[in-house]
Amino acid sequence: HATAFDAQDLEITQGFMIRANAGAFETLGAKVGLLGSMSQHGFAPDFQLRRAEAVQSMTVEEIRGLAARHLDPQAMAWVVVGDARTQLPRLAALGMGPVTLLDREGNPLD
């Protein structure tokens, strides 16, 4: 993933993270949970703003470096949920090894 990550991926990732950050303030329960996390972990009052600034300032090169240091696709288990008829050929094209199909209850399909 590190070598394939590009400017478009960065833009999508930044947009997702910023929108997800905004969700922390949508409901009373979300606000209480955020305050609880802040208290439990000793986060500064402006940690959400600093986090958003950090996300916005990330570069493609920084993300590639982080991915190269911390992600090992061969050691990961990938879970893909979707329509096997349309998604299975795309998964096979990735060349990441055999695919195990499961039914809705998690039982292997023969």
Coordinates of C-alpha atoms in Angstrom, one line a residue:
H1 CA 0.0 0.0 0.0
A2 CA 2.8 2.4 0.8
T3 CA 4.1 2.7 -2.8
A4 CA 0.6 2.9 -4.3
F5 CA -0.6 5.7 -2.0
D6 CA -1.0 8.9 -4.0
A7 CA -2.4 12.4 -3.7
Q8 CA -5.9 11.3 -4.5
D9 CA -5.7 8.7 -1.7
L10 CA -4.4 11.4 0.7
E11 CA -7.3 13.8 -0.2
I12 CA -9.8 11.0 0.4
T13 CA -8.2 10.0 3.7
Q14 CA -8.0 13.6 5.0
G15 CA -11.6 14.2 4.1
F16 CA -12.8 11.1 5.8
M17 CA -10.8 11.8 9.0
I18 CA -11.9 15.4 9.2
R19 CA -15.6 14.4 8.7
A20 CA -15.2 11.6 11.3
N21 CA -13.7 14.1 13.7
A22 CA -16.8 16.4 13.3
G23 CA -19.0 13.4 14.3
A24 CA -17.5 13.6 17.7
F25 CA -19.7 16.6 18.5
E26 CA -23.0 15.6 16.9
T27 CA -24.9 14.2 19.8
L28 CA -24.9 14.7 23.6
G29 CA -23.7 11.1 24.0
A30 CA -20.8 11.7 21.6
K31 CA -19.8 14.8 23.5
V32 CA -19.9 13.0 26.8
G33 CA -17.8 10.2 25.3
L34 CA -15.3 12.6 24.0
L35 CA -15.0 14.4 27.3
G36 CA -14.6 11.0 29.0
S37 CA -11.8 10.0 26.6
M38 CA -10.1 13.4 27.1
S39 CA -10.2 13.0 30.9
Q40 CA -9.2 9.3 30.9
H41 CA -6.2 9.9 28.6
G42 CA -5.2 13.4 29.7
F43 CA -5.8 15.0 26.3
A44 CA -5.5 18.8 26.1
P45 CA -8.7 20.7 25.5
D46 CA -7.6 21.6 21.9
F47 CA -6.4 18.0 21.0
Q48 CA -9.2 17.7 18.3
L49 CA -8.0 20.9 16.7
R50 CA -4.4 19.8 16.8
R51 CA -5.4 16.4 15.4
A52 CA -7.2 18.1 12.5
E53 CA -4.2 20.3 11.8
A54 CA -1.9 17.2 11.8
V55 CA -4.2 15.4 9.4
Q56 CA -4.4 18.4 7.0
S57 CA -0.6 18.8 7.1
M58 CA 0.3 15.2 6.3
T59 CA 2.0 14.6 3.0
V60 CA 2.0 11.6 0.6
E61 CA 5.6 10.9 1.5
E62 CA 4.8 10.9 5.3
I63 CA 2.0 8.4 4.8
R64 CA 4.1 6.2 2.6
G65 CA 6.8 6.2 5.3
L66 CA 4.3 5.3 8.0
A67 CA 2.8 2.5 6.0
A68 CA 6.2 1.1 5.1
R69 CA 7.2 1.0 8.8
H70 CA 3.9 -0.2 10.3
L71 CA 1.9 -2.2 7.8
D72 CA 2.8 -5.7 6.7
P73 CA 0.0 -6.8 4.2
Q74 CA 1.3 -10.4 4.4
A75 CA 0.7 -10.5 8.1
M76 CA -2.8 -9.0 7.9
A77 CA -6.2 -10.7 7.7
W78 CA -8.4 -8.8 5.2
V79 CA -12.2 -8.9 5.7
V80 CA -14.3 -7.8 2.7
V81 CA -18.0 -7.6 3.0
G82 CA -20.0 -7.5 -0.1
D83 CA -21.5 -9.3 -3.1
A84 CA -19.2 -12.2 -4.0
R85 CA -20.5 -12.2 -7.5
T86 CA -19.2 -8.7 -8.2
Q87 CA -16.3 -8.5 -5.7
L88 CA -14.6 -11.9 -5.9
P89 CA -13.0 -11.2 -9.4
R90 CA -11.7 -7.9 -8.1
L91 CA -10.2 -9.6 -5.0
A92 CA -8.6 -12.3 -7.1
A93 CA -7.0 -9.6 -9.3
L94 CA -5.2 -8.2 -6.2
G95 CA -3.2 -11.4 -6.0
M96 CA -3.2 -11.5 -2.2
G97 CA -3.8 -15.3 -1.9
P98 CA -6.9 -17.5 -1.6
V99 CA -10.2 -16.1 -0.6
T100 CA -12.4 -17.9 2.0
L101 CA -16.1 -17.3 1.4
L102 CA -18.4 -17.2 4.4
D103 CA -22.2 -17.2 4.8
R104 CA -24.0 -14.6 6.8
E105 CA -23.4 -16.6 10.0
G106 CA -19.6 -16.8 9.4
N107 CA -19.6 -20.4 8.2
P108 CA -17.4 -21.3 5.3
L109 CA -19.1 -21.9 2.0
D110 CA -18.1 -25.1 0.1

